[in-house]
Amino acid sequence: MDKMKFETSDMTEQNIDKIAALFPNCVTEMKDEKGKIKRGINFEMLKQMLSPDVVEGGECYEFTWVGKKASIVEANKPIRKTLRPCKEESKDWDTTENLYIEGDNLEVLKLLQESYLGKVKMIYIDPPYNTGGDFIYADDFMRPQKEEDEQMGLFDDDGNRLFKNTDTLGRFHSNWCSMMYSRLMLARNLLADDGVIFISIDENEAANLKKLSDEIFGTQNFVSNIIWQSRTSISNDYEVSLNHNQTLIYAKNRDSLIFAGDPLDPNDYINPDNDPRGPWKLVPLDANHAGGNTIYPIINPNTNIAYYPPNGRIWAYNKNTMDKLMADGRIKFGLNDNSSPKRKLFYNERLAKGDTQTPSSLLMNAGTTRDGTEEIMELFDGKKIFDYPKPVELIDRLIQYGAPNGGIILDFFSGSATTAQATIKTGAKDNRKKYSFILVQINENLDICLQKATSSAKQTIKNAIEFLDGLGYKHTISEIAKERIRRAGEKIKSENPTAAQSLDVGFRVLKLDETNMNDVYYSPDEYDQGKLKGLESNIKEDRSDLDLLFGCLLEWGLPLSLPYKSWEIDGCTVHNYNDGDLIACFDENISESVVKAIAKRKPLRAVFRDSGFASSPDKINMLEIFKLYMPEDADEIIKRVKVL
């Protein structure tokens, strides 16, 4: 019987499998760091296979930096971590489909690879801007650990690893690029085929972010760069007042992208001729010459003047279609019937079809950072406890663009949790569309941030610490964010009473931690008989049934937001996740009656504690019971029934 691995997938091995399927002659053998033989890729041969010319080295166009290759290796490297559920800090645990995850986002993204592969409709991130004082993740591949520890001095009791990436560091841009590259690689895997990612950034790393994203998502999937007016006041700090941020937009697959625009503005439509179909506006009838040759005269019936498309262009419709439009009163020759022909677009018809207005790359009416600050102050009793947060209106607008029909919204640099509030607000507008969010935030310690903060930021951090003390919470960004989601959800419900009944304002809290399994589970060869006697279980003592259940969900690639329930059978607790997607029992001394009760339900997956069976014959008997009640063949049952 197979055991659960409780280790993220080795994406390097998966990539080798894919290359081997296409180019088996490029797969070779090499020695690993321990001298053992393993599979590898002959990259010189692979380059030749992908080139029509003889490859002899030389120059080529590429974007690189110190640490790039190491960041790719780090993104593909498996980890032995888990996400531990925390019901007491959650809201509406049993019913919510929203997730709030505390932990290093690189490792969290790795853990989500199986459960959310290709399932996220939209990603929004607002990463550190690398201004010379921002805290960024100190990934292990950046420098030797000892050197890293000495430089940072920023580890807290939870092992968070952030450091201030000052512009005096020799690897100022390289550190930032390495941090972003590995995370964007993993994020791309999570996007649905029609999914889209929005990345906010300022001018310090905008050029590098564009090159990174072009490489990861493909230049053909670049959608646009939206310029958002982040402030209206003028600053005298620089030669030109910096009043904007940039938001790069990339599709997973632009050919499949579903992208909407701004709501139609009724003020753009008029009805001077009292058309019974309602207000309208005029749009051009001509099109680019590519792809057709529809050039013919359109006669104004009032003046008998013949009109042709502008030089180098064609009419957008063939003669037959144009005649039908004329007969239906949808062609008008200017407002006074004495200029070139245009088509009438009716507001009511467009509204009924769900049409939107193509958005501009210049976003000027979507809130400012001042609005973002005031939104948080309104929720937190007038206290300023966050500097320069993104406003809800901005993220709400981006969700309308990138996920117009609902879906999962992911933010893995979630900060103050604006994305959660915006997702709930967007969902409240139309309860026919289902939205949920996944937020990831490192458990950043405010006491440590206060020690390293600039003088202008110190008071805000002190306000936050004082506020958290009043609630009895730990001094972390995550505690602020979770409280914001609680308060914002209730506020949105009160403002939208008709949608309140179906609105999901809860969230499940999950926390990144070391694996549920003791080390002997992975490397028993390193333990002698004396050590093994002291290990009564291969599961860590502080882990609950819920911890083990969620570890199994990650292992099997099940979403973490589905409903489940538990009940007692002969003194054992049985967990049923999403009505049979997974049924588990982690008790010791599992009786045959418990196994039969589970097998009769014909679950898609079942898992038990290895030590729950007294002997190997008992485990074999358990499999025989499943074979008796389930129609699948024995090999399939063995894949679906496991122990840990």
Coordinates of N, CA and C in Angstrom, one line a residue, residues 163-378:
F163 N 14.4 41.3 4.5 CA 15.4 42.2 4.8 C 15.2 43.5 3.9
K164 N 15.8 44.6 4.4 CA 15.7 45.8 3.7 C 16.7 45.9 2.5
N165 N 16.2 45.9 1.3 CA 17.0 45.9 0.1 C 17.5 47.3 -0.2
T166 N 18.5 47.8 0.4 CA 18.9 49.2 0.2 C 19.7 49.3 -1.1
D167 N 19.7 50.5 -1.7 CA 20.4 50.7 -2.9 C 21.9 50.7 -2.8
T168 N 22.4 50.5 -1.6 CA 23.9 50.4 -1.4 C 24.4 49.0 -1.6
L169 N 23.4 48.1 -1.6 CA 23.8 46.7 -1.8 C 24.3 46.4 -3.2
G170 N 25.3 45.6 -3.4 CA 25.9 45.3 -4.7 C 24.9 44.6 -5.6
R171 N 24.0 43.9 -4.9 CA 23.0 43.1 -5.7 C 21.6 43.6 -5.5
F172 N 21.5 45.0 -5.5 CA 20.2 45.6 -5.3 C 19.1 45.2 -6.2
H173 N 19.4 45.3 -7.5 CA 18.4 44.9 -8.5 C 18.3 43.4 -8.7
S174 N 19.5 42.7 -8.6 CA 19.5 41.2 -8.7 C 18.7 40.6 -7.6
N175 N 18.8 41.0 -6.4 CA 18.0 40.5 -5.3 C 16.5 40.6 -5.6
W176 N 16.1 41.7 -6.1 CA 14.7 41.9 -6.4 C 14.2 41.1 -7.5
C177 N 15.0 41.0 -8.6 CA 14.6 40.2 -9.8 C 14.5 38.7 -9.4
S178 N 15.5 38.2 -8.6 CA 15.5 36.8 -8.2 C 14.2 36.5 -7.4
M179 N 13.9 37.4 -6.5 CA 12.7 37.2 -5.7 C 11.4 37.1 -6.5
M180 N 11.3 38.0 -7.5 CA 10.1 38.1 -8.3 C 10.0 36.9 -9.3
Y181 N 11.2 36.6 -9.9 CA 11.2 35.6 -11.0 C 10.6 34.2 -10.5
S182 N 11.1 33.7 -9.4 CA 10.7 32.4 -8.9 C 9.2 32.4 -8.6
R183 N 8.7 33.5 -8.0 CA 7.3 33.6 -7.6 C 6.4 33.7 -8.8
L184 N 6.8 34.5 -9.8 CA 6.0 34.6 -11.0 C 5.9 33.3 -11.8
M185 N 7.0 32.6 -11.8 CA 7.0 31.3 -12.5 C 5.9 30.4 -11.9
L186 N 5.9 30.3 -10.5 CA 4.9 29.5 -9.9 C 3.5 30.0 -10.1
A187 N 3.4 31.4 -10.0 CA 2.0 32.0 -10.2 C 1.4 31.7 -11.5
R188 N 2.2 31.7 -12.6 CA 1.7 31.4 -13.9 C 1.0 30.0 -14.0
N189 N 1.6 29.0 -13.3 CA 1.0 27.7 -13.3 C -0.4 27.7 -12.7
L190 N -0.7 28.6 -11.8 CA -2.0 28.6 -11.2 C -3.1 29.3 -12.0
L191 N -2.7 30.1 -13.0 CA -3.7 30.8 -13.8 C -4.5 29.9 -14.7
A192 N -5.8 30.1 -14.8 CA -6.6 29.4 -15.7 C -6.2 29.8 -17.1
D193 N -6.6 29.0 -18.1 CA -6.2 29.3 -19.5 C -6.7 30.7 -19.9
D194 N -7.9 31.1 -19.4 CA -8.4 32.4 -19.7 C -8.1 33.4 -18.6
G195 N -7.1 33.1 -17.8 CA -6.8 33.9 -16.6 C -5.8 35.1 -17.0
V196 N -5.7 36.0 -16.0 CA -4.9 37.2 -16.2 C -4.2 37.6 -14.9
I197 N -3.1 38.2 -15.0 CA -2.4 38.8 -13.8 C -2.2 40.3 -14.0
F198 N -2.4 41.0 -12.9 CA -2.1 42.4 -12.8 C -1.0 42.6 -11.8
I199 N 0.0 43.4 -12.2 CA 1.2 43.6 -11.3 C 1.4 45.1 -11.2
S200 N 1.2 45.6 -10.0 CA 1.5 47.1 -9.8 C 2.9 47.3 -9.4
I201 N 3.5 48.4 -10.0 CA 4.9 48.7 -9.8 C 5.1 50.2 -10.0
D202 N 6.2 50.7 -9.5 CA 6.6 52.1 -9.8 C 7.8 52.1 -10.7
E203 N 8.4 53.2 -10.9 CA 9.4 53.4 -12.0 C 10.7 52.7 -11.6
N204 N 11.0 52.4 -10.4 CA 12.3 51.8 -10.0 C 12.6 50.5 -10.6
E205 N 11.5 49.6 -10.7 CA 11.7 48.3 -11.3 C 10.8 48.0 -12.4
A206 N 10.1 49.0 -13.0 CA 9.1 48.8 -14.0 C 9.8 48.1 -15.3
A207 N 10.9 48.6 -15.6 CA 11.6 48.1 -16.8 C 12.0 46.6 -16.6
N208 N 12.5 46.3 -15.4 CA 13.0 45.0 -15.2 C 11.7 44.0 -15.0
L209 N 10.7 44.5 -14.4 CA 9.5 43.7 -14.3 C 8.9 43.4 -15.7
K210 N 8.9 44.3 -16.6 CA 8.4 44.1 -17.9 C 9.2 43.0 -18.6
K211 N 10.6 43.0 -18.5 CA 11.4 42.0 -19.1 C 11.2 40.6 -18.4
L212 N 11.1 40.6 -17.1 CA 10.8 39.4 -16.4 C 9.5 38.7 -16.8
S213 N 8.5 39.6 -16.9 CA 7.1 39.1 -17.3 C 7.0 38.6 -18.7
D214 N 7.7 39.4 -19.6 CA 7.8 39.0 -21.0 C 8.4 37.6 -21.1
E215 N 9.4 37.3 -20.3 CA 10.1 36.0 -20.4 C 9.2 34.9 -19.8
I216 N 8.5 35.2 -18.7 CA 7.7 34.1 -18.0 C 6.4 33.9 -18.7
F217 N 5.7 35.0 -19.1 CA 4.3 34.8 -19.7 C 4.3 34.9 -21.2
G218 N 5.4 35.4 -21.8 CA 5.5 35.5 -23.2 C 5.1 36.8 -23.7
T219 N 5.9 37.4 -24.6 CA 5.6 38.8 -25.1 C 4.2 38.8 -25.8
Q220 N 3.8 37.6 -26.4 CA 2.5 37.6 -27.1 C 1.4 37.7 -26.1
N221 N 1.6 37.5 -24.8 CA 0.5 37.5 -23.8 C 0.5 38.8 -23.0
F222 N 1.3 39.8 -23.4 CA 1.3 41.1 -22.8 C 0.0 41.8 -23.3
V223 N -0.8 42.3 -22.3 CA -2.1 42.9 -22.7 C -2.0 44.4 -22.7
S224 N -1.4 45.0 -21.6 CA -1.3 46.4 -21.6 C -0.5 46.9 -20.3
N225 N -0.2 48.1 -20.3 CA 0.3 48.7 -19.1 C -0.6 49.9 -18.7
I226 N -1.4 49.7 -17.6 CA -2.3 50.7 -17.2 C -1.6 51.7 -16.3
I227 N -1.7 53.0 -16.5 CA -1.1 54.0 -15.7 C -2.2 54.5 -14.8
W228 N -2.1 54.3 -13.5 CA -3.1 54.7 -12.5 C -2.6 55.9 -11.8
Q229 N -3.5 56.9 -11.7 CA -3.2 58.1 -11.0 C -3.4 57.9 -9.5
S230 N -2.2 57.7 -8.8 CA -2.2 57.3 -7.4 C -2.4 58.4 -6.4
R231 N -2.2 59.7 -6.9 CA -2.3 60.8 -6.0 C -2.6 62.0 -6.9
T232 N -3.3 63.0 -6.3 CA -3.6 64.2 -7.0 C -2.8 65.5 -6.6
S233 N -2.3 65.4 -5.4 CA -1.5 66.6 -4.9 C -0.1 66.5 -5.6
I234 N 0.6 67.7 -5.6 CA 1.9 67.8 -6.2 C 3.0 67.8 -5.2
S235 N 4.0 66.9 -5.4 CA 5.1 66.9 -4.4 C 6.3 67.6 -5.0
N236 N 7.0 68.3 -4.1 CA 8.2 69.0 -4.5 C 9.5 68.2 -4.2
D237 N 9.4 66.9 -4.0 CA 10.6 66.1 -3.6 C 11.5 65.9 -4.8
Y238 N 10.9 65.9 -6.0 CA 11.7 65.5 -7.2 C 11.4 66.6 -8.3
E239 N 12.2 66.5 -9.4 CA 12.0 67.4 -10.5 C 10.6 67.3 -11.1
V240 N 10.1 66.1 -11.1 CA 8.7 65.9 -11.6 C 8.0 65.1 -10.5
S241 N 6.8 65.6 -10.1 CA 6.0 65.0 -9.1 C 5.5 63.6 -9.6
L242 N 5.8 62.6 -8.8 CA 5.4 61.2 -9.1 C 4.0 61.0 -8.7
N243 N 3.1 61.0 -9.6 CA 1.7 60.9 -9.3 C 1.0 59.7 -9.8
H244 N 1.8 58.7 -10.2 CA 1.2 57.5 -10.8 C 2.0 56.2 -10.4
N245 N 1.3 55.1 -10.6 CA 1.9 53.8 -10.6 C 1.5 53.1 -11.9
Q246 N 2.3 52.1 -12.2 CA 2.0 51.3 -13.4 C 1.5 49.9 -13.0
T247 N 0.6 49.4 -13.8 CA 0.1 48.0 -13.6 C 0.2 47.3 -14.9
L248 N 1.2 46.3 -14.9 CA 1.4 45.5 -16.1 C 0.3 44.4 -16.1
I249 N -0.2 44.1 -17.3 CA -1.3 43.1 -17.4 C -0.8 42.0 -18.4
Y250 N -0.8 40.8 -18.0 CA -0.4 39.6 -18.8 C -1.5 38.6 -18.7
A251 N -1.8 38.0 -19.9 CA -2.7 36.9 -19.9 C -2.0 35.5 -19.9
K252 N -2.6 34.5 -19.4 CA -2.0 33.2 -19.5 C -2.0 32.7 -20.9
N253 N -3.1 33.0 -21.6 CA -3.2 32.7 -23.0 C -4.1 33.8 -23.6
R254 N -3.5 34.7 -24.3 CA -4.3 35.9 -24.8 C -5.4 35.5 -25.7
D255 N -5.2 34.4 -26.5 CA -6.3 34.0 -27.4 C -7.5 33.5 -26.6
S256 N -7.3 33.1 -25.4 CA -8.5 32.6 -24.6 C -9.0 33.6 -23.5
L257 N -8.3 34.8 -23.4 CA -8.6 35.7 -22.4 C -10.0 36.3 -22.5
I258 N -10.7 36.3 -21.3 CA -12.0 36.9 -21.2 C -11.7 38.2 -20.5
F259 N -11.8 39.4 -21.1 CA -11.5 40.7 -20.5 C -12.6 41.6 -20.8
A260 N -13.1 42.3 -19.8 CA -14.2 43.2 -19.9 C -13.7 44.7 -19.7
G261 N -14.6 45.6 -19.8 CA -14.2 47.0 -19.7 C -15.0 47.7 -18.6
D262 N -15.1 49.0 -18.8 CA -15.8 49.8 -17.8 C -17.3 49.8 -18.1
P263 N -18.1 50.0 -17.1 CA -19.6 50.0 -17.4 C -19.9 51.1 -18.4
L264 N -21.0 50.9 -19.2 CA -21.4 51.9 -20.2 C -21.9 53.1 -19.4
D265 N -21.5 54.3 -20.0 CA -21.9 55.5 -19.4 C -23.1 56.1 -20.2
P266 N -24.3 56.1 -19.5 CA -25.5 56.6 -20.2 C -25.4 58.0 -20.7
N267 N -24.5 58.8 -20.2 CA -24.3 60.2 -20.6 C -23.6 60.3 -22.0
D268 N -23.1 59.1 -22.5 CA -22.5 59.1 -23.8 C -23.5 58.9 -24.9
Y269 N -24.8 58.7 -24.5 CA -25.8 58.4 -25.5 C -26.9 59.4 -25.5
I270 N -27.4 59.7 -26.7 CA -28.4 60.8 -26.9 C -29.6 60.2 -27.8
N271 N -30.6 60.9 -27.9 CA -31.7 60.5 -28.8 C -32.4 61.7 -29.4
P272 N -31.7 62.5 -30.2 CA -32.3 63.7 -30.8 C -33.4 63.4 -31.8
D273 N -33.4 62.1 -32.4 CA -34.5 61.8 -33.4 C -35.6 61.0 -32.8
N274 N -35.6 60.9 -31.4 CA -36.7 60.1 -30.7 C -36.8 58.7 -31.2
D275 N -35.7 58.1 -31.5 CA -35.7 56.7 -31.9 C -36.4 55.8 -30.8
P276 N -37.4 55.0 -31.2 CA -38.1 54.2 -30.1 C -37.3 53.2 -29.4
R277 N -36.1 52.9 -30.0 CA -35.2 51.9 -29.4 C -34.4 52.6 -28.3
G278 N -34.5 53.9 -28.1 CA -33.9 54.6 -27.0 C -32.6 55.3 -27.4
P279 N -31.8 55.8 -26.4 CA -30.6 56.6 -26.7 C -29.6 55.8 -27.5
W280 N -28.8 56.5 -28.3 CA -27.8 55.9 -29.1 C -26.6 56.8 -29.2
K281 N -25.5 56.2 -29.8 CA -24.3 57.0 -30.1 C -23.8 56.5 -31.5
L282 N -23.0 57.3 -32.2 CA -22.5 57.0 -33.5 C -21.1 56.5 -33.4
V283 N -20.8 55.4 -34.2 CA -19.4 54.8 -34.2 C -19.1 54.6 -35.7
P284 N -17.8 54.7 -36.0 CA -17.4 54.6 -37.4 C -17.7 53.3 -38.0
L285 N -17.9 53.3 -39.4 CA -18.2 52.1 -40.1 C -17.0 51.5 -40.9
D286 N -15.9 52.3 -40.9 CA -14.7 51.8 -41.6 C -13.8 51.0 -40.8
A287 N -13.0 50.2 -41.4 CA -12.1 49.2 -40.7 C -10.7 49.2 -41.5
N288 N -9.8 48.6 -40.8 CA -8.5 48.4 -41.4 C -8.6 47.5 -42.7
H289 N -7.8 47.8 -43.6 CA -7.9 47.1 -44.9 C -7.5 45.6 -44.8
A290 N -6.7 45.2 -43.8 CA -6.3 43.8 -43.7 C -7.5 42.9 -43.5
G291 N -7.5 41.8 -44.3 CA -8.5 40.7 -44.1 C -9.8 40.9 -44.9
G292 N -9.8 41.9 -45.8 CA -11.1 42.0 -46.6 C -10.9 43.1 -47.7
N293 N -12.0 43.2 -48.5 CA -12.0 44.1 -49.6 C -13.4 44.6 -49.9
T294 N -14.0 45.3 -48.9 CA -15.4 45.7 -49.0 C -15.4 47.2 -49.3
I295 N -15.2 47.6 -50.5 CA -15.2 49.0 -50.9 C -16.3 49.2 -51.9
Y296 N -17.3 50.0 -51.6 CA -18.4 50.3 -52.4 C -19.0 51.6 -51.9
P297 N -19.9 52.3 -52.7 CA -20.4 53.5 -52.3 C -21.6 53.3 -51.4
I298 N -21.7 54.2 -50.4 CA -22.9 54.3 -49.5 C -23.6 55.6 -49.8
I299 N -24.8 55.6 -50.3 CA -25.5 56.8 -50.7 C -26.4 57.3 -49.6
N300 N -26.2 58.6 -49.3 CA -27.0 59.4 -48.4 C -28.4 59.6 -49.0
P301 N -29.5 59.0 -48.6 CA -30.8 59.2 -49.2 C -31.3 60.6 -49.2
N302 N -30.8 61.4 -48.3 CA -31.2 62.8 -48.2 C -30.5 63.8 -49.1
T303 N -29.3 63.4 -49.5 CA -28.5 64.3 -50.3 C -28.0 63.7 -51.6
N304 N -28.2 62.4 -51.7 CA -27.7 61.6 -52.8 C -26.2 61.6 -53.0
I305 N -25.5 62.0 -51.9 CA -24.0 62.0 -52.0 C -23.5 60.6 -51.7
A306 N -22.5 60.2 -52.5 CA -21.9 58.8 -52.3 C -20.7 58.9 -51.5
Y307 N -20.6 58.1 -50.5 CA -19.5 58.1 -49.6 C -18.7 56.7 -49.7
Y308 N -17.4 56.9 -49.7 CA -16.5 55.7 -49.7 C -15.7 55.7 -48.5
P309 N -15.1 54.5 -48.1 CA -14.3 54.5 -46.9 C -13.0 55.4 -47.1
P310 N -12.5 55.9 -46.0 CA -11.3 56.7 -46.1 C -10.2 56.0 -46.8
N311 N -9.2 56.7 -47.3 CA -8.2 56.2 -48.1 C -7.4 55.1 -47.3
G312 N -7.2 53.9 -48.0 CA -6.5 52.8 -47.3 C -7.3 52.0 -46.4
R313 N -8.6 52.3 -46.3 CA -9.5 51.5 -45.4 C -10.6 50.9 -46.2
I314 N -11.4 50.1 -45.5 CA -12.6 49.5 -46.1 C -13.8 49.6 -45.2
W315 N -15.0 49.3 -45.7 CA -16.2 49.3 -44.9 C -16.1 48.0 -44.0
A316 N -16.6 48.1 -42.8 CA -16.6 47.0 -41.9 C -17.6 45.9 -42.2
Y317 N -18.5 46.2 -43.1 CA -19.6 45.2 -43.4 C -19.6 45.0 -45.0
N318 N -20.1 43.9 -45.4 CA -20.3 43.7 -46.8 C -21.6 44.4 -47.3
K319 N -21.8 44.5 -48.6 CA -22.9 45.3 -49.1 C -24.3 44.8 -48.6
N320 N -24.4 43.5 -48.5 CA -25.7 42.9 -48.1 C -26.0 43.3 -46.6
T321 N -25.0 43.1 -45.7 CA -25.2 43.5 -44.3 C -25.5 45.0 -44.2
M322 N -24.7 45.8 -45.0 CA -24.9 47.2 -44.9 C -26.3 47.6 -45.3
D323 N -26.9 47.0 -46.3 CA -28.2 47.3 -46.8 C -29.3 47.0 -45.7
K324 N -29.0 45.9 -44.9 CA -29.9 45.5 -43.8 C -29.9 46.5 -42.7
L325 N -28.6 47.0 -42.4 CA -28.5 48.0 -41.4 C -29.2 49.3 -41.8
M326 N -29.1 49.7 -43.1 CA -29.7 50.9 -43.6 C -31.3 50.7 -43.5
A327 N -31.8 49.6 -43.9 CA -33.2 49.3 -43.8 C -33.8 49.4 -42.4
D328 N -32.9 49.0 -41.4 CA -33.3 48.9 -40.0 C -33.1 50.3 -39.3
G329 N -32.7 51.3 -40.0 CA -32.5 52.6 -39.4 C -31.3 52.7 -38.5
R330 N -30.2 51.8 -38.8 CA -29.1 51.8 -37.9 C -27.9 52.6 -38.5
I331 N -28.1 53.1 -39.7 CA -27.0 53.9 -40.3 C -27.5 55.4 -40.4
K332 N -26.6 56.3 -39.9 CA -27.0 57.7 -39.8 C -25.8 58.5 -40.4
F333 N -26.1 59.6 -41.1 CA -25.1 60.4 -41.8 C -24.8 61.6 -40.9
G334 N -24.3 61.4 -39.8 CA -24.0 62.5 -38.8 C -25.3 62.9 -38.1
L335 N -25.1 63.7 -37.1 CA -26.3 64.2 -36.3 C -27.3 65.0 -37.2
N336 N -26.7 65.7 -38.2 CA -27.6 66.5 -39.1 C -27.8 65.9 -40.4
D337 N -27.5 64.6 -40.6 CA -27.7 63.9 -41.9 C -27.0 64.5 -43.1
N338 N -25.8 65.1 -42.8 CA -25.1 65.8 -43.9 C -23.6 65.5 -43.9
S339 N -23.2 64.3 -43.3 CA -21.8 64.0 -43.3 C -21.6 62.5 -43.5
S340 N -20.4 62.0 -43.3 CA -20.1 60.6 -43.6 C -21.0 59.6 -42.8
P341 N -21.2 58.4 -43.3 CA -22.1 57.5 -42.6 C -21.5 56.9 -41.3
K342 N -22.3 56.7 -40.3 CA -21.8 56.0 -39.1 C -23.0 55.1 -38.6
R343 N -22.6 54.2 -37.7 CA -23.6 53.2 -37.2 C -24.1 53.7 -35.9
K344 N -25.4 53.5 -35.7 CA -26.0 53.7 -34.4 C -25.8 52.5 -33.4
L345 N -25.3 52.8 -32.3 CA -25.2 51.8 -31.2 C -26.2 52.2 -30.1
F346 N -27.2 51.4 -29.8 CA -28.2 51.7 -28.8 C -27.8 51.3 -27.4
Y347 N -28.0 52.2 -26.5 CA -27.6 52.0 -25.1 C -28.3 50.8 -24.5
N348 N -29.6 50.7 -24.7 CA -30.4 49.6 -24.1 C -30.0 48.2 -24.6
E349 N -29.7 48.2 -25.9 CA -29.3 46.9 -26.5 C -27.9 46.5 -26.0
R350 N -27.0 47.4 -25.9 CA -25.7 47.1 -25.4 C -25.7 46.7 -23.9
L351 N -26.6 47.3 -23.2 CA -26.7 47.0 -21.7 C -27.3 45.6 -21.6
A352 N -28.3 45.3 -22.4 CA -28.9 43.9 -22.3 C -27.9 42.8 -22.6
K353 N -27.0 43.1 -23.5 CA -26.0 42.1 -23.9 C -24.8 42.0 -23.0
G354 N -24.8 43.0 -22.0 CA -23.6 43.0 -21.1 C -22.4 43.6 -21.6
D355 N -22.6 44.4 -22.7 CA -21.4 45.1 -23.2 C -20.8 46.1 -22.3
T356 N -19.5 46.3 -22.4 CA -18.8 47.3 -21.6 C -18.0 48.2 -22.5
Q357 N -17.5 49.3 -21.9 CA -16.7 50.3 -22.6 C -15.3 49.9 -22.5
T358 N -14.6 49.8 -23.7 CA -13.2 49.5 -23.7 C -12.4 50.4 -22.7
P359 N -11.7 49.9 -21.8 CA -11.0 50.8 -20.8 C -9.8 51.5 -21.4
S360 N -9.5 52.6 -20.8 CA -8.3 53.4 -21.2 C -7.1 52.9 -20.5
S361 N -5.9 53.1 -21.1 CA -4.7 52.7 -20.4 C -4.4 53.8 -19.3
L362 N -5.1 54.9 -19.3 CA -4.9 55.9 -18.3 C -6.1 55.8 -17.3
L363 N -5.8 55.4 -16.1 CA -6.9 55.2 -15.1 C -6.8 56.3 -14.1
M364 N -7.8 57.2 -14.2 CA -7.7 58.5 -13.4 C -8.8 58.5 -12.3
N365 N -9.8 57.7 -12.4 CA -10.9 57.8 -11.5 C -11.1 56.5 -10.8
A366 N -10.1 56.0 -10.2 CA -10.2 54.7 -9.5 C -9.6 54.8 -8.1
G367 N -9.8 55.9 -7.4 CA -9.3 56.1 -6.1 C -7.8 56.5 -6.1
T368 N -7.3 56.9 -4.9 CA -5.9 57.2 -4.7 C -5.4 56.6 -3.5
T369 N -4.1 56.7 -3.2 CA -3.6 56.1 -2.0 C -4.2 56.8 -0.7
R370 N -4.6 58.1 -0.9 CA -5.2 58.8 0.2 C -6.6 58.1 0.5
D371 N -7.3 57.8 -0.6 CA -8.6 57.1 -0.4 C -8.3 55.7 0.3
G372 N -7.3 55.0 -0.1 CA -7.0 53.8 0.5 C -6.7 53.9 2.0
T373 N -6.0 55.0 2.4 CA -5.7 55.2 3.8 C -7.0 55.5 4.5
E374 N -7.9 56.4 4.0 CA -9.1 56.7 4.6 C -10.1 55.5 4.8
E375 N -10.0 54.6 3.8 CA -10.9 53.4 3.9 C -10.5 52.6 5.1
I376 N -9.2 52.4 5.3 CA -8.8 51.7 6.5 C -9.1 52.4 7.8
M377 N -8.9 53.7 7.8 CA -9.2 54.5 9.0 C -10.6 54.4 9.3
E378 N -11.5 54.4 8.3 CA -12.9 54.3 8.6 C -13.3 52.9 9.3

